[in-house]
Short mmCIF file of C-alpha atoms and ligand atoms in Angstrom, two decimals:
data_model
loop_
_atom_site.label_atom_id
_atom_site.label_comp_id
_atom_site.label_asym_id
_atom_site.label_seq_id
_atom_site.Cartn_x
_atom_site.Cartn_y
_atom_site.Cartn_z
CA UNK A 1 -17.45 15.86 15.09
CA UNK A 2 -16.43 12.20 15.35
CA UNK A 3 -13.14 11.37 13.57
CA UNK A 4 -14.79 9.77 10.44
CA UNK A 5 -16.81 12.11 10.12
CA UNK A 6 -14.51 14.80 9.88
CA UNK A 7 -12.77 12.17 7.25
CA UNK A 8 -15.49 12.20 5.09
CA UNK A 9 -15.68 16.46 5.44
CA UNK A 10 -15.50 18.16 1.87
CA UNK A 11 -11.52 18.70 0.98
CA UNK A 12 -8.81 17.80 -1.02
CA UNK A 13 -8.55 14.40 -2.48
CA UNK A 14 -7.83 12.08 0.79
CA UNK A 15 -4.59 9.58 -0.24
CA UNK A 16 -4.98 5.83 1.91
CA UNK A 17 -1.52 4.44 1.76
CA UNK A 18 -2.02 0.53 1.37
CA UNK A 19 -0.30 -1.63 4.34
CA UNK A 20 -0.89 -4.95 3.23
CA UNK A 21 0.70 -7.42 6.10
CA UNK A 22 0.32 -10.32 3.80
CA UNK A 23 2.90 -12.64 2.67
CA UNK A 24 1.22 -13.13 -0.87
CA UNK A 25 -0.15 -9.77 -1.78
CA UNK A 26 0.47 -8.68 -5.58
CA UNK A 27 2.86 -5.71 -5.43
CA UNK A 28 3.89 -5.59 -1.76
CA UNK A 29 3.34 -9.29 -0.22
CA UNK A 30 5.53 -10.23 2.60
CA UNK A 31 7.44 -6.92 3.29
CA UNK A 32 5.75 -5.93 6.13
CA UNK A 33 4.41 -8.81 7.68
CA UNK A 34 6.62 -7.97 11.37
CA UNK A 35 4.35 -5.61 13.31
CA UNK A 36 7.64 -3.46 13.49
CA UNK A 37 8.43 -3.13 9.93
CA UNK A 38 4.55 -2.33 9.26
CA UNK A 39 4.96 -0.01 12.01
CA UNK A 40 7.52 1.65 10.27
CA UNK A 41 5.88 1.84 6.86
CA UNK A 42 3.12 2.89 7.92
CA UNK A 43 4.99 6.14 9.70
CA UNK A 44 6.64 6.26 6.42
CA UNK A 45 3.31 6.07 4.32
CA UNK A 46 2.47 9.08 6.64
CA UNK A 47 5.45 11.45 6.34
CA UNK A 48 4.99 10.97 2.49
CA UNK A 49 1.43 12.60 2.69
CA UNK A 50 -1.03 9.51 3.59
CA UNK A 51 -4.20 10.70 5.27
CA UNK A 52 -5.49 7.36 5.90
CA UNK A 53 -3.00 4.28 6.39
CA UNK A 54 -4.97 0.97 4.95
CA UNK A 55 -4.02 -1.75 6.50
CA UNK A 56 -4.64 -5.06 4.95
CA UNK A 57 -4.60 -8.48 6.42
CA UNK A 58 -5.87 -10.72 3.72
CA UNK A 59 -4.41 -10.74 -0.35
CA UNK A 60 -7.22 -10.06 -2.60
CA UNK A 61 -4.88 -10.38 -5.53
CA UNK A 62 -6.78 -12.74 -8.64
CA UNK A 63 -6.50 -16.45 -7.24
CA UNK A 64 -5.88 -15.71 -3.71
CA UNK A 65 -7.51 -18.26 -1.50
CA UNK A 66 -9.03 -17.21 2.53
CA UNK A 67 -6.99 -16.97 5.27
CA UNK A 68 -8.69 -17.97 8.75
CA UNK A 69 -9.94 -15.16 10.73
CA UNK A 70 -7.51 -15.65 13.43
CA UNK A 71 -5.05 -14.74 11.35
CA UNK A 72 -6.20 -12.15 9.33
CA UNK A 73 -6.78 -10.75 12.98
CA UNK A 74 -3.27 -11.74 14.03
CA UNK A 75 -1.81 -10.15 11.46
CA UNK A 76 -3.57 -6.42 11.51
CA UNK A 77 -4.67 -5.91 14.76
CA UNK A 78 -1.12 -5.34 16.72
CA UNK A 79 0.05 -2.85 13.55
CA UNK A 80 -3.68 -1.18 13.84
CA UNK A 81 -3.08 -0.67 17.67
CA UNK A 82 0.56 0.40 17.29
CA UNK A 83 -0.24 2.73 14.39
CA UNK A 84 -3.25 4.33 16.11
CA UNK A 85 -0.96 4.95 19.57
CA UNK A 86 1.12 6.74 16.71
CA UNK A 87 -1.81 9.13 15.95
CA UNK A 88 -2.19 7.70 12.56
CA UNK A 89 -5.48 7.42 11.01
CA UNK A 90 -5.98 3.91 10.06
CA UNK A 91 -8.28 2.18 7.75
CA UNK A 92 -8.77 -1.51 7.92
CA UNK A 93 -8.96 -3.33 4.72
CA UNK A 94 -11.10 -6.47 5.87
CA UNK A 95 -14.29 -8.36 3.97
CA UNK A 96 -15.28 -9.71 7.64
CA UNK A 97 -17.36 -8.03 9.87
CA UNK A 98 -15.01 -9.42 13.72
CA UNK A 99 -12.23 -8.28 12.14
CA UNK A 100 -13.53 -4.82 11.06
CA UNK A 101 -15.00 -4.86 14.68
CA UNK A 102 -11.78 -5.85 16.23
CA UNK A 103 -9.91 -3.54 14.38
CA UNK A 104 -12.33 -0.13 14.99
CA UNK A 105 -12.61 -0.95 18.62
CA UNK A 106 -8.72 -0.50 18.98
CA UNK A 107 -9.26 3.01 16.85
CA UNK A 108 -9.59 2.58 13.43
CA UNK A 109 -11.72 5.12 11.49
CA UNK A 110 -13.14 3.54 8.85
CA UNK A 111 -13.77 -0.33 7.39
CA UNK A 112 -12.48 -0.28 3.87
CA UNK A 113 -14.55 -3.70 2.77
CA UNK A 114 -14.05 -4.72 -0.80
CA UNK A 115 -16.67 -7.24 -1.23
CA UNK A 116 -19.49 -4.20 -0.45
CA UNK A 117 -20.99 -6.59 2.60
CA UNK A 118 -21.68 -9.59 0.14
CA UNK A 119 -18.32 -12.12 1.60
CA UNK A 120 -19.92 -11.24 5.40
CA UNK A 121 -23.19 -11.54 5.95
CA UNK A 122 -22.73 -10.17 9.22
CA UNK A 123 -21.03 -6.93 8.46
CA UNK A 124 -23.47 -4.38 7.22
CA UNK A 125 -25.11 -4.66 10.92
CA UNK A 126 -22.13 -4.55 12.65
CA UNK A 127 -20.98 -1.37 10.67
CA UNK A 128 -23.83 0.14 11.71
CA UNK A 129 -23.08 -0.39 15.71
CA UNK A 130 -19.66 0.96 14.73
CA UNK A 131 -18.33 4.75 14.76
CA UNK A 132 -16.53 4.59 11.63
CA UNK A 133 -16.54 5.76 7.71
CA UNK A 134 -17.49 2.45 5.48
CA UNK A 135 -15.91 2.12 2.09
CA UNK A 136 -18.31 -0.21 -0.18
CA UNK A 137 -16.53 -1.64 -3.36
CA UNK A 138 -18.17 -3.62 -6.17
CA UNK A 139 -17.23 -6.95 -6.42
CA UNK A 140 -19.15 -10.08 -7.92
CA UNK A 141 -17.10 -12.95 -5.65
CA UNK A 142 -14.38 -14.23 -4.04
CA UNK A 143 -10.58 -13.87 -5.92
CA UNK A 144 -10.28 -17.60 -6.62
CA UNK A 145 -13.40 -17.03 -8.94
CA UNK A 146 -13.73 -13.10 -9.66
CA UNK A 147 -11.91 -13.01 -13.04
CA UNK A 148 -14.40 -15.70 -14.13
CA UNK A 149 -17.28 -12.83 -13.30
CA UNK A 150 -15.82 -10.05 -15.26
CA UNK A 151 -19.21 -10.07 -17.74
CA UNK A 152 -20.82 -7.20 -18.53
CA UNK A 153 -22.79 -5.60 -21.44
CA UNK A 154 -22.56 -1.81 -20.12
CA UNK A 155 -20.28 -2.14 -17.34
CA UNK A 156 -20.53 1.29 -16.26
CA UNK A 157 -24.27 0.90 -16.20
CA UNK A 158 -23.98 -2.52 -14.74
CA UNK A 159 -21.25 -1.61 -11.83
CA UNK A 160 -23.30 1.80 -11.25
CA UNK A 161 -26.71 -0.55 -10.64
CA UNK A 162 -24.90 -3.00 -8.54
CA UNK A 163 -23.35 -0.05 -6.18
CA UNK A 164 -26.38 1.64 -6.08
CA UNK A 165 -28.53 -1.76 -4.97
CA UNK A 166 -25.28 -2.60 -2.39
CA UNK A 167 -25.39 1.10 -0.83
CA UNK A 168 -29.38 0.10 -0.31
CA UNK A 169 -28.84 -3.14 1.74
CA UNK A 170 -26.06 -1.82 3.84
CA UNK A 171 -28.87 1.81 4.98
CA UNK A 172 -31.59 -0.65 4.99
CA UNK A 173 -29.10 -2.36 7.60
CA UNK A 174 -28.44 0.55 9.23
CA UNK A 175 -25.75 2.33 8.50
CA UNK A 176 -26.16 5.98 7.60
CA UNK A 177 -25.66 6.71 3.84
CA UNK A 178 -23.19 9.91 5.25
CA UNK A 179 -21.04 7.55 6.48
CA UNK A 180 -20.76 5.33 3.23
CA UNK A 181 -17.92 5.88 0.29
CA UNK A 182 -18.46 3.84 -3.05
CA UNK A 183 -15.42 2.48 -4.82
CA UNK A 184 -15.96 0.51 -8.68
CA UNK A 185 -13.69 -2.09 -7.44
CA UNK A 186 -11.09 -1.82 -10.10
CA UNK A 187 -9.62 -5.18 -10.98
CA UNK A 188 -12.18 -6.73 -9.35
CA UNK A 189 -14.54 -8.95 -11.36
CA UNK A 190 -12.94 -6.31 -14.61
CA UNK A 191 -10.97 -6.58 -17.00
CA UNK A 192 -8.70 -3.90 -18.27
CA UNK A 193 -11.08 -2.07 -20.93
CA UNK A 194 -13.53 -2.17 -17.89
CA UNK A 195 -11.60 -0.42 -15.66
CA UNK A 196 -10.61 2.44 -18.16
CA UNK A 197 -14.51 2.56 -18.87
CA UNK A 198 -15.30 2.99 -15.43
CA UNK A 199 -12.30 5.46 -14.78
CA UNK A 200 -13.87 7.68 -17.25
CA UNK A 201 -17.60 7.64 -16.02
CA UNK A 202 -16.01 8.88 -12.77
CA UNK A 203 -18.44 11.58 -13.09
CA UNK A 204 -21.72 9.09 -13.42
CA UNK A 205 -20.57 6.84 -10.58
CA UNK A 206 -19.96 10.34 -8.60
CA UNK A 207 -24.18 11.03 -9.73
CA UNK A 208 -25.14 7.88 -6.95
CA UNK A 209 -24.35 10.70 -4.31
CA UNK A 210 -21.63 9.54 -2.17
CA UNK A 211 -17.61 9.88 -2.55
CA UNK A 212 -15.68 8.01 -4.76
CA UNK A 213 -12.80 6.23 -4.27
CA UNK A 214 -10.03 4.50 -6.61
CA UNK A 215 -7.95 2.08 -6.11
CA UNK A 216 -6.28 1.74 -9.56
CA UNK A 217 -2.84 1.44 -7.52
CA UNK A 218 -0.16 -0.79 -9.55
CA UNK A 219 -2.65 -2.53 -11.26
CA UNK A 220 -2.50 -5.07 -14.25
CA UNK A 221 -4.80 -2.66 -16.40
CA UNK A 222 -1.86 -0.31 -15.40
CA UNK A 223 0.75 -3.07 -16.10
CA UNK A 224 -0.61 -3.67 -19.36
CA UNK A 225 -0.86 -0.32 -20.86
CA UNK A 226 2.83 0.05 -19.69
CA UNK A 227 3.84 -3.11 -21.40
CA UNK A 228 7.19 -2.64 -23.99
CA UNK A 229 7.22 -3.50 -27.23
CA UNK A 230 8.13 -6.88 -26.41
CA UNK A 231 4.97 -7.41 -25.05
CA UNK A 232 6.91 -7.60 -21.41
CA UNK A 233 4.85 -6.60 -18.95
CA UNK A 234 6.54 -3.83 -15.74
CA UNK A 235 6.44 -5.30 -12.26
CA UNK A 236 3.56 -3.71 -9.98
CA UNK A 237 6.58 -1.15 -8.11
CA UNK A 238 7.28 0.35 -11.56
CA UNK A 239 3.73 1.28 -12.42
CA UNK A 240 4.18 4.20 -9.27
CA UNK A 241 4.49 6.83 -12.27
CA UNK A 242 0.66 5.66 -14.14
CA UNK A 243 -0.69 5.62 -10.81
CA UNK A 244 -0.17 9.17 -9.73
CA UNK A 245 -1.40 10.17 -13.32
CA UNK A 246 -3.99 8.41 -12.51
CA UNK A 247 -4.43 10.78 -9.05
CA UNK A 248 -4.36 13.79 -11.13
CA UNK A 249 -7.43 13.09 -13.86
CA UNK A 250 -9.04 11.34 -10.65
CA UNK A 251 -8.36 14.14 -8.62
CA UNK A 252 -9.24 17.06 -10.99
CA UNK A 253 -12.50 14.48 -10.97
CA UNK A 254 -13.57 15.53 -7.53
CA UNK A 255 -12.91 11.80 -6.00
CA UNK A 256 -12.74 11.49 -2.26
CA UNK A 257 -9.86 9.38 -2.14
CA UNK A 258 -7.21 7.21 -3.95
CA UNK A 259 -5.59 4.02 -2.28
CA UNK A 260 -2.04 4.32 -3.60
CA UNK A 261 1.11 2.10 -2.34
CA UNK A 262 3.90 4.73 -2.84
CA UNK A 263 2.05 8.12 -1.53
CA UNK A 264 4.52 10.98 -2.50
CA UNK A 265 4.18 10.98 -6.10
CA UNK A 266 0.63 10.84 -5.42
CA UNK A 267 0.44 13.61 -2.56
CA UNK A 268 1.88 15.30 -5.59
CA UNK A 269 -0.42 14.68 -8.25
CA UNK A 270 -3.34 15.69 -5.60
CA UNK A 271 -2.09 19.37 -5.48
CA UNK A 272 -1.89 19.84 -8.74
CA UNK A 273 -5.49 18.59 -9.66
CA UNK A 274 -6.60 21.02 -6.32
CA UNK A 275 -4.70 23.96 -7.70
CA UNK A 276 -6.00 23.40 -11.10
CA UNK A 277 -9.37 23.32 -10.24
CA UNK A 278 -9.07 26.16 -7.75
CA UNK A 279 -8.11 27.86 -11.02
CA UNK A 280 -11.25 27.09 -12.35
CA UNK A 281 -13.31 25.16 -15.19
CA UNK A 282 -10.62 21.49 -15.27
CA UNK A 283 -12.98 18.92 -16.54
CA UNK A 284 -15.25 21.38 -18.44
N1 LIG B 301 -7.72 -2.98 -4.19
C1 LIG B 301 -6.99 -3.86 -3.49
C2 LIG B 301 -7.15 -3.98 -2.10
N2 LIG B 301 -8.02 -3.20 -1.44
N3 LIG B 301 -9.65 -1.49 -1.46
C3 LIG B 301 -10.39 -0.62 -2.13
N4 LIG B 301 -11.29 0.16 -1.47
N5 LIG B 301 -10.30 -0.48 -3.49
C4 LIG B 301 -9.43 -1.22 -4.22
O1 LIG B 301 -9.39 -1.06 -5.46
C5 LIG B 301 -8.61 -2.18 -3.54
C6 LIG B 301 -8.76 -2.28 -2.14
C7 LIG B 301 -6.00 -4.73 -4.19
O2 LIG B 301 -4.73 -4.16 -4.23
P1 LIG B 301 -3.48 -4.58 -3.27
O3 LIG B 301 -3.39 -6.09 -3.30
O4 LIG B 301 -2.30 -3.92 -3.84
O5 LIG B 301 -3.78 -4.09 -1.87
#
């Protein structure tokens, strides 16, 4: 079996340590932007229990504006390379289709593309010439205007409908449904109450037939519940704790995978869900 397809095998909750080589990224922007410190994360991101590193060449934090291709593809391709000589399994987190192409040509298993093929017009086909998995997130539009999208009357209805017409386009385009993972897209185009609402229709989002994944990562919605009684607000690094609670109920959930920045607590969290539902009726 090819390596994303044994990826997308039945298992254990899969845990995609995020690699953003970014200088403006929300929680870890310009830490790893030398290919030799996002060599070493990544490694690191590994020993702590990542399946899958993601690396990420472009901020999709709220208000982020484009960076050119060239150097989205300057930025991720030598750390994709050097991580893959590594044996890692690497993910590329890309919206356009030459730099997913670039990236699984020099061994990356799977296109993590959080725009669901609408920012590239080109990239369902050229997914489908490629031997990789293919993550498809919701998403409305672009970061400078997605906050401005977050409308919905039943937004679990709403984000279910727009996956389900997304994962249509991208078959009809040729890429095999097997190969395709659906992700809500928290934070994207959603506002907090939207993301708890569609954290806990897991199970209805998990009825359109394909694995799930969550990204809920260090995320305002996470900042915000964690806010003090001051109102103040704790930075993205010390929402770690939420977001491997956040593993567990999504884990005990059956998801496919979580994108988490600090993997450990996570790794974690992902045994206990598996040993609790080994043990039988969690969720019931
Ligand atoms: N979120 C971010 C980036 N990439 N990919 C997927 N599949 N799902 C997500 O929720 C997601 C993503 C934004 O977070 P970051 O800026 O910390 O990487």
């Amino acid at each position: 079996m090819s390596a994303p397809g044994a990826l997308l095998e039945p298992g254990p909750t899969r845990l995609l340590g995020v690699l953003n080589t970014t200088p403006d990224s929300f929680s870890d922007g310009g830490r790893f932007l030398a290919p030799g410190d996002a060599l070493a994360r990544g490694l690191a991101l590994r020993a702590a229990g990542a399946d899958v590193v993601d690396v990420g060449g472009e901020s999709t934090r709220p208000g982020a504006g484009r960076v050119e291709a060239a150097e989205e593809l300057r930025r991720v391709l030598p750390v994709v390379r050097a991580l893959v000589a590594a044996g890692v399994a690497v993910s590329v987190d890309t919206t356009r289709a030459e730099v997913a192409r670039a990236a699984v040509e020099a061994g990356a298993v799977l296109v993590n593309d959080v725009s669901g093929g609408l920012a590239d017009p080109d990239m369902a086909a050229t997914v489908a010439g490629l031997d990789c998995a293919y993550v498809l997130s919701h998403w409305r539009g672009p970061s400078d205007v997605m906050t401005s999208l977050a409308t919905y009357g039943d937004v679990v209805a709403e984000v279910g409908a727009e996956l389900a017409a997304r994962l249509e386009a991208v078959t009809a385009a040729g890429v095999a449904a097997e190969r395709v993972v659906l992700d809500p897209g928290l934070g994207f185009a959603k506002d907090g109450a939207h993301d708890w609402a569609l954290l806990a229709a897991l199970d209805e989002l998990a009825a359109l037939g394909r694995p799930l994944l969550v990204g809920a990562s260090r995320k305002r919605f996470l900042g915000a519940l964690l806010a003090g009684p001051d109102g103040a607000v704790p930075p993205p690094a010390e929402r770690d704790a939420a977001t491997a609670a956040v593993t567990a109920l999504a884990a005990a959930r059956g998801v496919w995978g979580v994108r988490v920045h600090e993997v450990a607590a996570s790794a974690a969290a992902v045994r206990v869900a598996t040993a609790w539902r080994a043990a039988g009726r969690i969720g019931a």
